[in-house]
PDB file of C-alpha atoms in Angstrom:
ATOM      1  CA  UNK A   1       4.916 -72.846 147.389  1.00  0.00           C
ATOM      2  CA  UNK A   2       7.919 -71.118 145.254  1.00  0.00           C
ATOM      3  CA  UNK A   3       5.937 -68.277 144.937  1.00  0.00           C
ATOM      4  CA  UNK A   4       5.444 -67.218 148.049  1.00  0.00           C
ATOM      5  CA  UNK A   5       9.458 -67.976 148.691  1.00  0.00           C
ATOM      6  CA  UNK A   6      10.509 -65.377 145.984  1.00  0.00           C
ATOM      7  CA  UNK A   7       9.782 -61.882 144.906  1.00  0.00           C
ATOM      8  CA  UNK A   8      11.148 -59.088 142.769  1.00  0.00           C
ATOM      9  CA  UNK A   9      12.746 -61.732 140.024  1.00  0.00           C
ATOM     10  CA  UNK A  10      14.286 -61.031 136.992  1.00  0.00           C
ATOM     11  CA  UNK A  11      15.265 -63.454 134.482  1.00  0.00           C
ATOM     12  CA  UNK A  12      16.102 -63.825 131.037  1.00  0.00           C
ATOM     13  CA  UNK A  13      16.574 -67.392 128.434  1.00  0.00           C
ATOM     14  CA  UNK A  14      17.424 -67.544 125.113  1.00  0.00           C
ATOM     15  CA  UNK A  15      17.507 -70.713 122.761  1.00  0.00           C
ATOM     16  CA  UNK A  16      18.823 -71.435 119.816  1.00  0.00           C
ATOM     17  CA  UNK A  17      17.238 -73.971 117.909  1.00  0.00           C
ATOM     18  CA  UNK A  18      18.532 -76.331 114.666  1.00  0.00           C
ATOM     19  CA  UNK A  19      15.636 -78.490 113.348  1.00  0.00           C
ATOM     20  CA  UNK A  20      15.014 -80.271 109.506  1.00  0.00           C
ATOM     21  CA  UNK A  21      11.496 -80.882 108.716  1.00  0.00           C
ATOM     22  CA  UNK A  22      10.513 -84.443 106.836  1.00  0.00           C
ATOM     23  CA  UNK A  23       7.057 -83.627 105.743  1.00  0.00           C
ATOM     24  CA  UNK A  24       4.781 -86.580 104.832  1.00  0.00           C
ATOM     25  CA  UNK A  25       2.577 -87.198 101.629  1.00  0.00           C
ATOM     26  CA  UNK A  26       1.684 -83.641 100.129  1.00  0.00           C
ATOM     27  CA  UNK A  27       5.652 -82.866  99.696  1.00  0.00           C
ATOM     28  CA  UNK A  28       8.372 -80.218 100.946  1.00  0.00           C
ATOM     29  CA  UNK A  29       6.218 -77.784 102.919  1.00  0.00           C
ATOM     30  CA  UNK A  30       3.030 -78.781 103.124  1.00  0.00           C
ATOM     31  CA  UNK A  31       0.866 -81.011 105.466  1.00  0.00           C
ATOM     32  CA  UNK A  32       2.028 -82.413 108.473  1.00  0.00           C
ATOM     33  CA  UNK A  33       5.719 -82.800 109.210  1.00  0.00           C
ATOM     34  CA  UNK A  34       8.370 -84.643 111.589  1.00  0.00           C
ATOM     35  CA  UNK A  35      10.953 -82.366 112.817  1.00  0.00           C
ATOM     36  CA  UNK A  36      13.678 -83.761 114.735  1.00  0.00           C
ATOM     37  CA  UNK A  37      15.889 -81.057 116.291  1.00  0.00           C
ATOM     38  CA  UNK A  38      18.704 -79.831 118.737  1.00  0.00           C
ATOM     39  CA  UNK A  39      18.465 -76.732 121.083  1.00  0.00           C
ATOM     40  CA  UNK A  40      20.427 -74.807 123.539  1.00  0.00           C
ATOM     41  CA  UNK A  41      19.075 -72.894 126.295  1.00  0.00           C
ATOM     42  CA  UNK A  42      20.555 -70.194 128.312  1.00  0.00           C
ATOM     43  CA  UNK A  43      19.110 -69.003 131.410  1.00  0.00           C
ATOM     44  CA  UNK A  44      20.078 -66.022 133.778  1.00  0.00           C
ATOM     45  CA  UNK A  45      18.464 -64.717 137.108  1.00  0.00           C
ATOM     46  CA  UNK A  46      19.510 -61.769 139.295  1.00  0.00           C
ATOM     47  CA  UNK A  47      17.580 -59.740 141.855  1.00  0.00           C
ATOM     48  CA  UNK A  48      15.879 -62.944 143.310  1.00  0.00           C
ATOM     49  CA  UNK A  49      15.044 -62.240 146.765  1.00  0.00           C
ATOM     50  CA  UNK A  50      14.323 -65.229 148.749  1.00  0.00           C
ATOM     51  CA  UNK A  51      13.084 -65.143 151.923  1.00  0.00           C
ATOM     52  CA  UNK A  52      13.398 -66.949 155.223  1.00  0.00           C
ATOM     53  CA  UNK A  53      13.925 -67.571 158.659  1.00  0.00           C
ATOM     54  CA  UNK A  54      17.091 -67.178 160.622  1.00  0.00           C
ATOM     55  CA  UNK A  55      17.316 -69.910 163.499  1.00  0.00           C
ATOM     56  CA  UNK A  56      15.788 -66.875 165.859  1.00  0.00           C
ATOM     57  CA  UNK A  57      12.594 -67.181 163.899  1.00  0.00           C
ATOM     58  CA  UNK A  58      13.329 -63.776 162.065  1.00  0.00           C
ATOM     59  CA  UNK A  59      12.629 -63.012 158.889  1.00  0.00           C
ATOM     60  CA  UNK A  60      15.885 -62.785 156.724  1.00  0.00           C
ATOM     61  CA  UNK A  61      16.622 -62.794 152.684  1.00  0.00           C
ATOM     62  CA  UNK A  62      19.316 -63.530 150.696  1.00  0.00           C
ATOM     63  CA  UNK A  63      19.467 -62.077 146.863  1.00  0.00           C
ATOM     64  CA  UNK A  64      19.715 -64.895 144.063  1.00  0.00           C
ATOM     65  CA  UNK A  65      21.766 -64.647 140.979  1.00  0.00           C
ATOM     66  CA  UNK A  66      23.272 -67.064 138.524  1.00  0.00           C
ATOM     67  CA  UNK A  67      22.748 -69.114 135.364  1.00  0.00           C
ATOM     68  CA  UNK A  68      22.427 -72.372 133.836  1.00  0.00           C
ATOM     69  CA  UNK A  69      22.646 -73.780 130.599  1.00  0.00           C
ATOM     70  CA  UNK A  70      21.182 -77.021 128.887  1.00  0.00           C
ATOM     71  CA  UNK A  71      21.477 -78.706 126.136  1.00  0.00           C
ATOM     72  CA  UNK A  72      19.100 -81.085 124.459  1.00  0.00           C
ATOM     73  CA  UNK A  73      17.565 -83.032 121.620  1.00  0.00           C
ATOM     74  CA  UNK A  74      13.869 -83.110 120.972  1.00  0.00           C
ATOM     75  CA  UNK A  75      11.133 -84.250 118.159  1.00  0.00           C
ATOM     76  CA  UNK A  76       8.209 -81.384 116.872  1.00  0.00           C
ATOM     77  CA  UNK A  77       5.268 -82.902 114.922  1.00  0.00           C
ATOM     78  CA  UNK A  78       3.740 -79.958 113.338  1.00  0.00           C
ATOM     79  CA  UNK A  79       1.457 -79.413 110.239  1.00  0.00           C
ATOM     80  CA  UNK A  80       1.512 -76.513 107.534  1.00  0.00           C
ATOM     81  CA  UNK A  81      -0.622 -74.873 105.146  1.00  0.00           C
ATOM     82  CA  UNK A  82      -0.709 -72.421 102.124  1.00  0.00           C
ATOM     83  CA  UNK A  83      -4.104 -70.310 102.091  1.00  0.00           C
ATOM     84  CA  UNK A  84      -4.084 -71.543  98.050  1.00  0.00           C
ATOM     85  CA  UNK A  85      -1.763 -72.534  95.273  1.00  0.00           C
ATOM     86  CA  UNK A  86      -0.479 -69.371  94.231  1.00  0.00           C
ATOM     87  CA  UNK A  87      -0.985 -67.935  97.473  1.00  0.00           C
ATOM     88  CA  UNK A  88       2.547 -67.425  98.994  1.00  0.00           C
ATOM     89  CA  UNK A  89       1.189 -66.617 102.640  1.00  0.00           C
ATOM     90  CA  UNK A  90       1.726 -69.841 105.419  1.00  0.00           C
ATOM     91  CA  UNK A  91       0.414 -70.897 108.273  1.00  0.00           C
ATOM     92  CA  UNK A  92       2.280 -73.306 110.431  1.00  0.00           C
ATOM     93  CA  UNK A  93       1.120 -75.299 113.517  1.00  0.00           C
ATOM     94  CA  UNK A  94       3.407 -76.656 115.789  1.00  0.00           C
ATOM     95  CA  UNK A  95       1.131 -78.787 117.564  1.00  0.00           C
ATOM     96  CA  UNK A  96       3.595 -80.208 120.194  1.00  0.00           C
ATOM     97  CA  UNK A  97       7.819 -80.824 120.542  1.00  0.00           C
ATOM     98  CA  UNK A  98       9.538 -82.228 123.824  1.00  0.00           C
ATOM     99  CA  UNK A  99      12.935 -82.134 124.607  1.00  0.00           C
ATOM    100  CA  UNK A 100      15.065 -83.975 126.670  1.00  0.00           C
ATOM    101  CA  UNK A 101      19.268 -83.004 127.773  1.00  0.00           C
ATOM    102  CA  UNK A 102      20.856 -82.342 130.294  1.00  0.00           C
ATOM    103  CA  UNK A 103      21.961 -78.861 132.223  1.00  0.00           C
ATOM    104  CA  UNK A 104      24.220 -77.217 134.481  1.00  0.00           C
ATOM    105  CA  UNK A 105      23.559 -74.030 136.905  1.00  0.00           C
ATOM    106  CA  UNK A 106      25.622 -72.510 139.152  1.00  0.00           C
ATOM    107  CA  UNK A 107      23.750 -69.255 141.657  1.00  0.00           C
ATOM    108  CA  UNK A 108      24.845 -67.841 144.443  1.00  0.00           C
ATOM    109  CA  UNK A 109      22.520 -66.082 147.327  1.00  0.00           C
ATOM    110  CA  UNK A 110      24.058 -63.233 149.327  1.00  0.00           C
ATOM    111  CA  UNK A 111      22.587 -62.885 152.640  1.00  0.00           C
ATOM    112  CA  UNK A 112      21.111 -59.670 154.045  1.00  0.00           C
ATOM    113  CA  UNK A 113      23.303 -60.503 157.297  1.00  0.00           C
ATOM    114  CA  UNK A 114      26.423 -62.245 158.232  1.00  0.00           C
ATOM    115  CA  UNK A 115      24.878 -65.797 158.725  1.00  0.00           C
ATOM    116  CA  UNK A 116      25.372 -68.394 161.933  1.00  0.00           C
ATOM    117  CA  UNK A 117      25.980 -71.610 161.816  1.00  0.00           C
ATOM    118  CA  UNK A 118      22.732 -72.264 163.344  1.00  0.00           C
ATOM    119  CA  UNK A 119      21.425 -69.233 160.593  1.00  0.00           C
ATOM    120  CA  UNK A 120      23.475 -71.444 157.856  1.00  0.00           C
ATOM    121  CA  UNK A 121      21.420 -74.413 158.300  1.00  0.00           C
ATOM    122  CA  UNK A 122      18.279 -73.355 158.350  1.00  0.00           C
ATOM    123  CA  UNK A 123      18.985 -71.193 155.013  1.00  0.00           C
ATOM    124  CA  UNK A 124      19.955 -74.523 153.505  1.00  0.00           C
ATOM    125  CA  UNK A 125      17.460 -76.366 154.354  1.00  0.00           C
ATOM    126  CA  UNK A 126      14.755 -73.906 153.603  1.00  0.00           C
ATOM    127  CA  UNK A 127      16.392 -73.513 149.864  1.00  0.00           C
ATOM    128  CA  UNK A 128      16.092 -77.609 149.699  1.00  0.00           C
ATOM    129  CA  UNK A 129      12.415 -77.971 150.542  1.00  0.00           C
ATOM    130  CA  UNK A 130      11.774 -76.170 147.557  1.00  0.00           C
ATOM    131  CA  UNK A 131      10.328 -78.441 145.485  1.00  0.00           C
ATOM    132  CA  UNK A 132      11.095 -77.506 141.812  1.00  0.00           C
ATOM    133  CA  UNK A 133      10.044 -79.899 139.337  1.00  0.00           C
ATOM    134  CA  UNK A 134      13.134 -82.669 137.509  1.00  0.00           C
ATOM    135  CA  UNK A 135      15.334 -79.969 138.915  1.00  0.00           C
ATOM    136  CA  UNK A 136      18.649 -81.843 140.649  1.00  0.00           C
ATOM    137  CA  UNK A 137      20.325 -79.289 142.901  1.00  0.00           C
ATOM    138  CA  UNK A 138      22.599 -79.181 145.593  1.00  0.00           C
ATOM    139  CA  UNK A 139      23.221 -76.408 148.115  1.00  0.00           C
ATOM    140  CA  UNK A 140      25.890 -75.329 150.249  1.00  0.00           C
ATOM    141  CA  UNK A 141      25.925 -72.412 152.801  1.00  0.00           C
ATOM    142  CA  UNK A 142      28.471 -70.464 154.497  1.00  0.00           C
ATOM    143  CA  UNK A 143      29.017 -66.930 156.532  1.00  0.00           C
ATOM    144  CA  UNK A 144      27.712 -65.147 153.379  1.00  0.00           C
ATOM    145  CA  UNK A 145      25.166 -66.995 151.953  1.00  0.00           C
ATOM    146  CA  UNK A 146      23.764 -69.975 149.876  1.00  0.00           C
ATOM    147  CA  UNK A 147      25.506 -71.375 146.572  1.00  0.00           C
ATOM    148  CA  UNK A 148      23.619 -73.705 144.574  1.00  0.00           C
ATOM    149  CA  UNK A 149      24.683 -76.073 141.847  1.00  0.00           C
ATOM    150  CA  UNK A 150      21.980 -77.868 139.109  1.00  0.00           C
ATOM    151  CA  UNK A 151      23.292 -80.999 137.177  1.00  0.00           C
ATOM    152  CA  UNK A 152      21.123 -82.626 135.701  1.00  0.00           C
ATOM    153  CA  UNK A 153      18.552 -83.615 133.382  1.00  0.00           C
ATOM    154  CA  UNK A 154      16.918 -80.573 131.248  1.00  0.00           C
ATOM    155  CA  UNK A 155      13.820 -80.765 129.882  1.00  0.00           C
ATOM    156  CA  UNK A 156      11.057 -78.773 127.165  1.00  0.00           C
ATOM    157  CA  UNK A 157       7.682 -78.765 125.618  1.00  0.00           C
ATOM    158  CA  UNK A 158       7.141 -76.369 122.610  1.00  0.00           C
ATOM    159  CA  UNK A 159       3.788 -75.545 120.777  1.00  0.00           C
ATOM    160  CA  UNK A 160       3.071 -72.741 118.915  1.00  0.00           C
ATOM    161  CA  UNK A 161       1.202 -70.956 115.574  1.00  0.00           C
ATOM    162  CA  UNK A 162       3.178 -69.399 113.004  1.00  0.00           C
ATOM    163  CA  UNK A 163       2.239 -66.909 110.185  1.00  0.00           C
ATOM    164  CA  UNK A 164       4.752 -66.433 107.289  1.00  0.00           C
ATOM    165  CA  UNK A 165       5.183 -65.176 103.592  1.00  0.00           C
ATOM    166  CA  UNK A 166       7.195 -67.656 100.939  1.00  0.00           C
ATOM    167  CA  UNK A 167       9.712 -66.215  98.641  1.00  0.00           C
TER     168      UNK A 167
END
């Protein structure tokens, strides 16, 4: 149901990633490979509007902005090919990496409107039955809006194909 809570997001993430490959039987860069590795993960919204409903039954929003960072450590099993032997052109499979850390977030929510007590709670409590998957958050509310904090655990899958030339 998240979707139909926010509209008009914006977000950004970046990772950086530090893996070694241990490839097995057809030596360094070839066949399939092990690849244990560490990554960090940087994540920004702004411009989230989230909607809800004031303790009148009106329809209110609050705009969402913040960030949270993770860190983890994961393992890749991947395989690789070279189209022939004196063919320097690769092809790389990453055929599936999980990751597991942990993360912190901090946003904050301003409110369209100077917010009740009454208002207050029912913004919280709205922002809590969001059910966003392994996500730990807490929420606090005041006059002006929401804040929420994530600690917790921070999670990953990666897969992908790669094309590249050897030097």
């Amino acid at each position: 149901d998240a979707d139909k809570e926010f509209t008009d997001m914006q977000v950004s993430n970046t990772n950086f990633t530090i893996e070694t490959r241990f490839y097995l039987g057809s030596g360094y860069g070839h066949g399939f490979y092990f690849a244990p590795y560490y990554r960090n993960t940087s994540f920004k919204a702004r411009n989230l509007i989230y909607h809800f409903q004031d303790s009148n039954n009106l329809d209110q929003t609050a705009t969402i902005s913040g960030k949270a960072n993770g860190n983890s450590v994961g393992l890749l099993m991947g395989t690789q090919f070279n189209k022939g032997k004196k063919d320097n052109w690769v092809l790389d499979l990453w055929i599936i990496g999980g990751h597991y850390g942990s993360g912190k977030g901090d946003f904050t929510g301003k409110s369209s409107k100077p917010l009740t007590q009454a208002d207050q709670d029912e913004l919280k409590q709205s922002i809590q039955d969001v059910q966003i998957p392994f996500v730990k958050y807490t929420v606090t509310t005041d006059s002006n809006g929401a804040y929420v904090k994530i600690d917790g655990p921070w999670a990953g899958i990666r897969s992908g194909i790669s094309l590249g030339y050897r030097f």
